[in-house]
Amino acid sequence: MKRFTSLFAALVLGLGIQFSAAANTVAPDALVKSVSDDVISIVRQDKAIQSGDTHKAVSLVETKVLPYFDFAHMTRLAVGKDWKQASADQKSTLTQEFKTLLVRTYSNALTKYRDQQIDFEPLKAKPEDTDVIVRTKVRQAGAKPVQIDYNLEKQGDSWKVYDVLVAGVSLVTNYRDEFGQEVRAGGIDGLIKTLKDKNKQIDPAVAAKK
Amino acid sequence: MKKNSKPESTLVRRSTLAIGLTFAVTGCAGPGGHPKDPLEPMNRATFQFNEKADKYVMRPVAEVYDQAPLPVKTGVANFFGNIADVWIGVNNLLQGKFTDGLSDGGRFLLNSTVGLLGVFDVATEIGLEKHDEDLGQTLGYWGVGDGPYLVLPFLGPSNVRDGVSLIGDFHFDPLMQLEDVGARNSLTGLRFVSKRAALLGADTAAEEAALDKYGYMRSFYIQYRRNQIFDGQPPREKDPDDDDSSDNDKAATDKSAVGDAADKSPSPDKKESQ
């Protein structure tokens, strides 16, 4: 009986600890892991996404992934030095268009998911750090694992992803040269126009036909 | 400005080539050009050629090959991966990474025997991780600069250092040691197709993501090689521009400063102490 009570106490205590952890900040590596686990378990069961339903993949990304990304920061990084010359309006349009571009491109990638396994490397960070890298490796049969690293920044009580690196290539800064070129050719508005055109061109409805 | 030039007449192409060479000689990146890409006109011409060759020959062949059952494709990739491990190991030794070099040797011995001539990658199963090294990385490791960006015919993105290093990689390529020309050529062809097929999917993603595919691939290659040279742990480059509030550091963030940023990164050998 005594053993039973202590077991019960441990259980309550355990639950209590878990609840308090949830109320406070979720560690950055735990965050990335839970989001990826979540998304993968959905894709695994969703035949529509597996057979290339980009619309569905996009909405999955929008609900499950986007809340943990800081697109304003990503856009600022991608635009680089020209960011300063953009007006507040232009900044928010740029952010919106860049977000659309990234979400569509990488949601398409999600439809290609086939049982890859994600390994998480131990997080190397001090408790007081506000900028960390969560390193993962995606393993698949017959190929070298692909390194995927997430840069996260602490904002208040939560962590937000501001860059993703695939095989060491930043999906964000990879745009910097192209964006710079566009701005030199047609100013910030030129860049906005190019992004809008590009987004129309890869609209899922159009992309699905390929 | 339209960057995707249509296939031009030979005359135009020759003149772009000449312009490219002039830039090479003077080392001048035209106004607004990429600091790492003084040969851009010539590179773009080669890029266009590669795109066409890929669209009409390489990609279709890779798509046919991709129909093969997964175990077959895996076996083929493993076979070529195994014979590559020898040169990878040598390059690890050349970089002073003895543990990695020995592990590569061990991988080759194990996979060549137990793994039935490399068809099965048993070494990875027991925890000997596959590495990725070549002569260009070894030179980069010891601080040799990459030089101008270079697009090679058929082989794609490279730079002067890596392009020249390919001659060494090629010379020590086990397939090149084969006496039988027929076997050598067919195996080299199969390896090429196997590698191209592995990139199916990634190529469409790049197509969708890029505003200008040439520029996208160039940035990609530069970052990718840097990552390889640092074995997957390059220091994050400082982002002088990543500051929402600063307005008075214009001089610090002008083009030349940004262009030099890559060269100022700490040399790779420093991170060995981590």
Coordinates of C-alpha atoms in Angstrom, one line a residue:
Chain A
M1 CA 0.0 0.0 0.0
K2 CA 2.8 2.4 0.9
R3 CA 4.5 1.5 -2.2
F4 CA 1.4 2.2 -4.2
T5 CA 1.1 5.7 -2.7
S6 CA 4.7 6.6 -3.4
L7 CA 4.2 5.4 -6.9
F8 CA 1.1 7.5 -7.2
A9 CA 3.0 10.5 -5.8
A10 CA 5.8 10.0 -8.3
L11 CA 3.3 9.9 -11.1
V12 CA 1.6 13.1 -10.0
L13 CA 5.0 14.7 -9.5
G14 CA 6.1 13.5 -12.9
L15 CA 3.0 15.0 -14.5
G16 CA 3.5 18.2 -12.6
I17 CA 7.0 18.5 -13.9
Q18 CA 5.8 17.9 -17.4
F19 CA 3.1 20.5 -17.1
S20 CA 5.3 23.1 -15.8
A21 CA 7.8 22.4 -18.6
A22 CA 5.0 23.0 -21.1
A23 CA 4.0 26.2 -19.4
N24 CA 7.6 27.6 -19.6
T25 CA 9.8 27.7 -22.6
V26 CA 10.1 24.6 -24.7
A27 CA 13.8 24.0 -25.5
P28 CA 14.8 24.7 -29.1
D29 CA 15.8 21.2 -29.9
A30 CA 12.6 19.8 -28.4
L31 CA 10.6 22.3 -30.4
V32 CA 12.2 21.3 -33.7
K33 CA 11.8 17.6 -32.8
S34 CA 8.1 17.8 -31.9
V35 CA 7.2 19.9 -34.9
S36 CA 9.0 17.5 -37.3
D37 CA 7.6 14.4 -35.6
D38 CA 4.2 16.0 -35.9
V39 CA 4.5 16.8 -39.5
I40 CA 6.0 13.4 -40.4
S41 CA 3.4 11.4 -38.7
I42 CA 0.7 13.3 -40.6
V43 CA 2.5 12.9 -44.0
R44 CA 3.0 9.2 -43.3
Q45 CA -0.8 8.7 -43.0
D46 CA -1.9 11.1 -45.7
K47 CA -2.1 9.4 -49.0
A48 CA -3.1 12.6 -50.7
I49 CA 0.1 14.4 -49.7
Q50 CA 2.2 11.4 -50.7
S51 CA 0.7 11.4 -54.1
G52 CA 1.6 15.0 -54.7
D53 CA -1.4 17.1 -53.4
T54 CA 0.5 20.3 -53.0
H55 CA -2.5 22.2 -51.7
K56 CA -2.8 19.9 -48.8
A57 CA 0.9 20.0 -48.1
V58 CA 0.8 23.8 -48.1
S59 CA -2.0 23.9 -45.6
L60 CA -0.2 21.4 -43.4
V61 CA 2.9 23.6 -43.4
E62 CA 0.9 26.7 -42.8
T63 CA -0.9 25.3 -39.7
K64 CA 1.9 23.1 -38.2
V65 CA 5.2 24.8 -39.1
L66 CA 4.7 28.5 -39.9
P67 CA 3.9 29.5 -36.3
Y68 CA 7.4 28.6 -35.3
F69 CA 9.1 30.6 -38.1
D70 CA 10.0 34.3 -38.1
F71 CA 9.6 35.3 -41.7
A72 CA 10.3 39.0 -41.1
H73 CA 13.8 38.0 -39.8
M74 CA 14.3 35.6 -42.7
T75 CA 13.3 38.2 -45.3
R76 CA 15.6 40.8 -43.7
L77 CA 18.5 38.3 -43.9
A78 CA 17.7 37.4 -47.5
V79 CA 17.4 41.0 -48.7
G80 CA 20.6 42.0 -46.8
K81 CA 21.9 45.5 -47.1
D82 CA 19.0 46.8 -49.3
W83 CA 16.5 46.1 -46.5
K84 CA 17.2 49.5 -45.0
Q85 CA 16.0 51.4 -48.1
A86 CA 12.6 49.6 -48.1
S87 CA 9.6 51.4 -46.6
A88 CA 7.5 49.7 -43.9
D89 CA 4.9 48.8 -46.6
Q90 CA 7.5 47.3 -48.9
K91 CA 9.0 45.3 -46.0
S92 CA 5.7 43.7 -45.2
T93 CA 5.0 42.9 -48.9
L94 CA 8.4 41.5 -49.3
T95 CA 8.0 39.3 -46.2
Q96 CA 4.6 38.1 -47.4
E97 CA 5.9 37.2 -50.9
F98 CA 9.1 35.6 -49.7
K99 CA 7.0 33.5 -47.2
T100 CA 4.8 32.3 -50.0
L101 CA 7.7 31.4 -52.2
L102 CA 9.4 29.4 -49.4
V103 CA 6.3 27.7 -48.3
R104 CA 5.2 26.6 -51.8
T105 CA 8.7 25.4 -52.7
Y106 CA 9.3 23.4 -49.6
S107 CA 5.7 22.1 -49.3
N108 CA 6.3 20.5 -52.7
A109 CA 9.3 18.8 -51.2
L110 CA 7.2 17.4 -48.4
T111 CA 5.1 15.4 -51.0
K112 CA 8.4 13.6 -51.9
Y113 CA 8.8 12.4 -48.3
R114 CA 9.4 8.6 -48.2
D115 CA 10.2 7.1 -44.8
Q116 CA 13.4 9.1 -44.3
Q117 CA 14.5 9.0 -40.7
I118 CA 15.6 12.1 -38.8
D119 CA 18.4 11.9 -36.3
F120 CA 18.8 14.8 -33.8
E121 CA 22.3 15.7 -32.6
P122 CA 22.7 16.8 -29.0
L123 CA 22.2 20.5 -28.6
K124 CA 25.4 22.4 -27.9
A125 CA 24.1 25.5 -26.1
K126 CA 24.3 27.2 -22.8
P127 CA 21.1 27.9 -20.9
E128 CA 21.5 31.7 -21.4
D129 CA 22.0 31.5 -25.2
T130 CA 19.4 33.3 -27.3
D131 CA 20.7 32.1 -30.7
V132 CA 21.2 28.4 -31.2
I133 CA 21.7 25.8 -34.0
V134 CA 19.7 22.6 -33.9
R135 CA 21.5 20.0 -36.0
T136 CA 19.7 17.1 -37.6
K137 CA 20.6 14.4 -40.1
V138 CA 18.1 12.9 -42.5
R139 CA 18.9 9.3 -43.3
Q140 CA 17.5 7.4 -46.2
A141 CA 18.2 4.1 -47.7
G142 CA 21.1 4.0 -50.2
A143 CA 22.2 7.6 -49.8
K144 CA 24.4 9.7 -47.7
P145 CA 22.6 11.4 -44.8
V146 CA 21.6 14.9 -45.5
Q147 CA 22.5 17.5 -42.9
I148 CA 19.7 19.9 -42.0
D149 CA 20.4 22.6 -39.5
Y150 CA 17.9 25.0 -38.0
N151 CA 18.9 28.4 -36.6
L152 CA 16.7 29.6 -33.8
E153 CA 16.4 32.8 -32.0
K154 CA 14.8 33.3 -28.6
Q155 CA 12.0 35.8 -28.6
G156 CA 10.5 36.5 -25.2
D157 CA 9.5 33.0 -24.0
S158 CA 9.5 31.2 -27.3
W159 CA 12.0 30.1 -29.9
K160 CA 11.6 31.0 -33.6
V161 CA 13.4 29.5 -36.6
Y162 CA 15.0 32.2 -38.8
D163 CA 17.1 30.1 -41.1
V164 CA 17.3 26.5 -42.3
L165 CA 20.5 25.1 -43.8
V166 CA 20.4 22.0 -46.1
A167 CA 23.8 20.5 -46.6
G168 CA 25.3 23.7 -45.2
V169 CA 23.4 25.9 -47.7
S170 CA 21.2 28.5 -46.2
L171 CA 17.8 28.5 -47.8
V172 CA 17.6 32.2 -46.8
T173 CA 21.0 33.7 -47.6
N174 CA 21.1 31.7 -50.8
Y175 CA 18.7 34.3 -52.2
R176 CA 20.9 37.3 -51.2
D177 CA 22.8 37.6 -54.5
E178 CA 19.6 37.2 -56.6
F179 CA 17.7 39.7 -54.5
G180 CA 20.6 42.2 -54.7
Q181 CA 20.6 41.8 -58.5
E182 CA 16.9 42.5 -58.7
V183 CA 17.1 45.5 -56.5
R184 CA 20.0 46.9 -58.5
A185 CA 18.0 46.4 -61.7
G186 CA 14.5 47.6 -60.6
G187 CA 14.7 48.8 -57.0
I188 CA 12.8 47.3 -54.1
D189 CA 9.6 47.4 -56.2
G190 CA 11.4 45.5 -58.9
L191 CA 12.2 42.7 -56.5
I192 CA 8.6 42.7 -55.2
K193 CA 7.3 42.4 -58.8
T194 CA 9.7 39.5 -59.6
L195 CA 8.7 37.7 -56.4
K196 CA 5.0 38.1 -57.2
D197 CA 5.5 36.8 -60.8
K198 CA 7.5 33.9 -59.5
N199 CA 4.8 33.0 -57.0
K200 CA 2.1 33.1 -59.6
Q201 CA 4.2 30.8 -61.8
I202 CA 4.7 28.2 -59.1
D203 CA 1.2 28.3 -57.8
P204 CA 0.3 24.8 -56.7
A205 CA -2.5 24.6 -59.2
V206 CA 0.0 25.2 -62.0
A207 CA 2.8 23.2 -60.4
A208 CA 0.5 20.2 -59.9
K209 CA 0.1 19.8 -63.7
K210 CA 3.8 19.2 -64.2
Chain B
M1 CA 17.5 43.1 -67.1
K2 CA 16.9 39.6 -68.5
K3 CA 19.4 37.1 -67.5
N4 CA 18.3 33.9 -69.1
S5 CA 19.7 34.5 -72.5
K6 CA 18.4 32.3 -75.3
P7 CA 21.0 30.3 -77.2
E8 CA 22.8 32.9 -79.2
S9 CA 24.5 32.7 -82.5
T10 CA 28.0 31.3 -82.5
L11 CA 29.3 34.8 -83.1
V12 CA 27.6 36.2 -80.0
R13 CA 28.7 33.2 -78.0
R14 CA 32.3 33.7 -79.1
S15 CA 32.2 37.3 -78.2
T16 CA 30.8 36.5 -74.8
L17 CA 33.6 34.1 -74.4
A18 CA 36.1 36.7 -75.3
I19 CA 34.5 39.2 -72.9
G20 CA 34.6 36.5 -70.2
L21 CA 38.3 35.9 -70.9
T22 CA 39.0 39.6 -70.8
F23 CA 37.4 39.8 -67.4
A24 CA 39.5 36.8 -66.3
V25 CA 42.7 38.5 -67.4
T26 CA 41.9 41.9 -65.8
G27 CA 40.2 40.2 -62.8
C28 CA 37.5 42.8 -63.1
A29 CA 34.0 42.0 -62.0
G30 CA 31.8 44.3 -64.0
P31 CA 29.6 46.9 -62.3
G32 CA 27.1 45.1 -60.1
G33 CA 28.7 41.7 -60.9
H34 CA 29.2 39.0 -58.3
P35 CA 32.6 39.4 -56.7
K36 CA 33.3 35.7 -57.0
D37 CA 32.2 35.5 -60.6
P38 CA 34.3 37.6 -62.9
L39 CA 33.8 35.1 -65.7
E40 CA 30.0 35.4 -65.5
P41 CA 29.3 35.8 -69.3
M42 CA 31.3 32.7 -70.2
N43 CA 29.8 30.8 -67.2
R44 CA 26.3 31.7 -68.2
A45 CA 26.9 30.4 -71.7
T46 CA 28.3 27.1 -70.3
F47 CA 25.4 27.0 -67.9
Q48 CA 22.9 27.3 -70.8
F49 CA 24.6 24.6 -72.7
N50 CA 24.6 22.3 -69.6
E51 CA 20.9 23.0 -69.0
K52 CA 20.1 21.9 -72.6
A53 CA 22.3 18.8 -72.4
D54 CA 20.6 17.9 -69.1
K55 CA 17.1 18.5 -70.4
Y56 CA 17.5 16.5 -73.5
V57 CA 20.0 13.8 -72.6
M58 CA 21.1 13.4 -68.9
R59 CA 17.8 13.9 -67.2
P60 CA 15.8 11.6 -69.5
V61 CA 18.4 8.9 -69.1
A62 CA 18.4 9.4 -65.3
E63 CA 14.6 9.1 -65.3
V64 CA 14.8 5.8 -67.1
Y65 CA 17.4 4.5 -64.7
D66 CA 15.3 5.7 -61.8
Q67 CA 12.7 3.1 -62.7
A68 CA 15.0 0.4 -61.5
P69 CA 14.1 -1.2 -58.1
L70 CA 15.5 0.6 -55.1
P71 CA 17.8 -2.2 -54.0
V72 CA 19.4 -2.2 -57.4
K73 CA 20.0 1.6 -57.4
T74 CA 21.2 1.4 -53.8
G75 CA 23.6 -1.4 -54.7
V76 CA 25.0 0.5 -57.7
A77 CA 25.4 3.7 -55.6
N78 CA 27.1 1.7 -52.9
F79 CA 29.5 0.0 -55.3
F80 CA 30.7 3.4 -56.7
G81 CA 30.7 4.8 -53.2
N82 CA 32.9 2.0 -52.0
I83 CA 35.6 2.5 -54.6
A84 CA 35.6 6.2 -53.9
D85 CA 36.3 5.6 -50.2
V86 CA 40.0 4.9 -51.0
W87 CA 40.6 8.4 -52.4
I88 CA 38.4 9.9 -49.7
G89 CA 40.6 8.2 -47.1
V90 CA 43.8 9.5 -48.7
N91 CA 42.4 13.1 -48.7
N92 CA 41.4 12.7 -45.0
L93 CA 45.0 11.7 -44.3
L94 CA 46.3 14.6 -46.4
Q95 CA 44.2 16.9 -44.1
G96 CA 45.7 15.3 -41.0
K97 CA 42.4 13.7 -40.1
F98 CA 43.9 10.3 -39.3
T99 CA 41.0 8.7 -37.5
D100 CA 38.7 9.6 -40.4
G101 CA 41.3 8.3 -42.9
L102 CA 41.7 5.0 -41.1
S103 CA 38.0 4.7 -40.8
D104 CA 37.7 5.1 -44.6
G105 CA 40.3 2.4 -45.1
G106 CA 38.4 0.2 -42.8
R107 CA 35.2 0.9 -44.7
F108 CA 36.8 -0.1 -48.0
L109 CA 38.2 -3.4 -46.6
L110 CA 35.0 -4.3 -44.9
N111 CA 32.6 -3.4 -47.7
S112 CA 34.8 -4.9 -50.4
T113 CA 34.7 -8.3 -48.6
V114 CA 31.8 -8.7 -46.4
G115 CA 29.8 -6.2 -48.4
L116 CA 30.3 -8.2 -51.6
L117 CA 32.5 -5.8 -53.6
G118 CA 30.8 -2.8 -52.0
V119 CA 27.3 -3.5 -53.1
F120 CA 26.3 -3.6 -49.4
D121 CA 27.4 -0.8 -47.2
V122 CA 27.9 -2.9 -44.1
A123 CA 30.4 -0.4 -42.7
T124 CA 27.8 2.2 -42.2
E125 CA 25.6 -0.3 -40.4
I126 CA 28.3 -0.9 -37.8
G127 CA 28.8 2.8 -37.4
L128 CA 31.7 3.7 -39.7
E129 CA 30.3 6.8 -41.2
K130 CA 30.7 7.6 -44.8
H131 CA 32.8 10.7 -45.5
D132 CA 33.0 13.1 -48.4
E133 CA 36.4 14.4 -49.4
D134 CA 38.2 15.3 -52.6
L135 CA 41.4 17.1 -53.6
G136 CA 39.6 20.5 -53.9
Q137 CA 38.5 20.2 -50.2
T138 CA 42.0 19.2 -49.1
L139 CA 43.5 22.3 -50.8
G140 CA 40.7 24.4 -49.3
Y141 CA 41.4 22.9 -45.9
W142 CA 45.0 24.1 -46.1
G143 CA 43.9 27.5 -47.0
V144 CA 44.1 27.5 -50.8
G145 CA 41.6 30.1 -52.0
D146 CA 38.8 29.0 -54.4
G147 CA 39.4 31.5 -57.1
P148 CA 36.7 32.6 -59.6
Y149 CA 33.6 30.6 -59.9
L150 CA 33.6 28.4 -62.9
V151 CA 30.9 26.4 -64.6
L152 CA 32.4 23.3 -66.3
P153 CA 30.8 21.7 -69.3
F154 CA 28.6 18.8 -68.3
L155 CA 30.0 18.8 -64.7
G156 CA 28.4 22.1 -63.7
P157 CA 29.3 24.4 -60.9
S158 CA 32.9 24.6 -59.8
N159 CA 35.7 27.1 -59.2
V160 CA 39.3 27.4 -60.4
R161 CA 40.7 25.5 -57.4
D162 CA 38.1 22.7 -57.5
G163 CA 38.2 22.5 -61.3
V164 CA 42.0 22.1 -61.4
S165 CA 41.8 19.6 -58.5
L166 CA 39.4 17.5 -60.5
I167 CA 42.4 16.5 -62.7
G168 CA 44.0 15.0 -59.6
D169 CA 40.7 13.3 -58.5
F170 CA 40.4 12.0 -62.0
H171 CA 43.9 10.7 -62.1
F172 CA 43.5 8.7 -58.9
D173 CA 40.0 7.6 -59.8
P174 CA 39.9 3.7 -59.5
L175 CA 37.8 3.5 -62.7
M176 CA 40.5 5.3 -64.6
Q177 CA 43.0 2.5 -63.7
L178 CA 41.0 0.0 -65.7
E179 CA 42.8 -1.2 -68.8
D180 CA 39.7 -2.3 -70.7
V181 CA 38.4 0.9 -72.4
G182 CA 34.9 -0.5 -72.8
A183 CA 34.5 -1.5 -69.2
R184 CA 36.0 1.9 -68.1
N185 CA 33.6 3.9 -70.2
S186 CA 30.5 2.0 -69.3
L187 CA 31.3 2.1 -65.6
T188 CA 32.0 5.8 -65.7
G189 CA 28.8 6.3 -67.6
L190 CA 26.8 4.3 -65.1
R191 CA 28.3 6.2 -62.2
F192 CA 27.3 9.5 -63.8
V193 CA 23.7 8.3 -64.4
S194 CA 23.5 7.0 -60.9
K195 CA 24.6 10.3 -59.5
R196 CA 22.3 12.3 -61.7
A197 CA 19.4 10.1 -60.8
A198 CA 20.0 10.7 -57.1
L199 CA 19.4 14.4 -57.8
L200 CA 16.0 14.0 -59.4
G201 CA 13.6 15.9 -57.3
A202 CA 16.3 18.2 -55.9
D203 CA 16.6 19.7 -59.4
T204 CA 12.9 20.5 -59.6
A205 CA 13.0 22.0 -56.1
A206 CA 15.8 24.3 -57.2
E207 CA 13.9 25.2 -60.3
E208 CA 10.9 26.2 -58.2
A209 CA 12.9 28.1 -55.6
A210 CA 15.1 30.1 -57.9
L211 CA 14.4 33.5 -59.4
D212 CA 17.4 33.1 -61.6
K213 CA 18.6 29.5 -61.6
Y214 CA 22.1 30.4 -62.6
G215 CA 22.5 32.8 -59.6
Y216 CA 20.8 30.3 -57.3
M217 CA 23.1 27.5 -58.2
R218 CA 26.2 29.8 -57.9
S219 CA 25.2 30.8 -54.3
F220 CA 24.4 27.2 -53.6
Y221 CA 27.7 25.8 -54.8
I222 CA 29.7 28.5 -52.9
Q223 CA 28.0 27.7 -49.6
Y224 CA 28.0 24.0 -50.2
R225 CA 31.7 23.7 -50.8
R226 CA 32.4 25.9 -47.8
N227 CA 30.3 23.5 -45.7
Q228 CA 32.2 20.5 -47.1
I229 CA 35.6 22.0 -46.4
F230 CA 34.5 22.7 -42.8
D231 CA 33.1 19.1 -42.6
G232 CA 29.5 20.3 -42.0
Q233 CA 30.4 22.8 -39.2
P234 CA 31.3 26.1 -40.8
P235 CA 31.1 29.1 -38.6
R236 CA 28.0 31.2 -39.4
E237 CA 29.2 34.1 -41.5
K238 CA 28.7 37.4 -39.9
D239 CA 25.7 39.2 -41.2
P240 CA 26.6 42.8 -41.2
D241 CA 23.2 43.5 -42.8
D242 CA 21.2 41.6 -40.2
D243 CA 20.5 44.6 -38.1
D244 CA 17.1 46.1 -38.3
S245 CA 18.0 49.4 -36.6
S246 CA 21.4 50.4 -37.8
D247 CA 21.5 53.1 -40.5
N248 CA 24.9 54.6 -40.2
D249 CA 27.1 51.7 -41.2
K250 CA 26.7 52.1 -44.9
A251 CA 30.4 52.1 -45.5
A252 CA 30.8 48.8 -43.7
T253 CA 28.2 47.0 -45.7
D254 CA 28.9 48.2 -49.2
K255 CA 29.6 45.6 -51.9
S256 CA 33.3 45.2 -51.4
A257 CA 33.0 44.5 -47.7
V258 CA 30.4 41.9 -48.3
G259 CA 32.4 40.3 -51.0
D260 CA 35.4 39.9 -48.7
A261 CA 33.4 38.4 -45.9
A262 CA 33.9 34.8 -47.1
D263 CA 37.6 35.2 -47.3
K264 CA 37.8 36.6 -43.8
S265 CA 36.3 33.5 -42.2
P266 CA 38.7 31.7 -39.8
S267 CA 40.8 29.1 -41.5
P268 CA 39.4 25.6 -41.2
D269 CA 42.3 24.1 -39.2
K270 CA 41.3 26.3 -36.2
K271 CA 38.1 24.4 -35.6
E272 CA 40.0 21.1 -35.0
S273 CA 40.5 22.2 -31.4
Q274 CA 36.7 22.1 -30.7

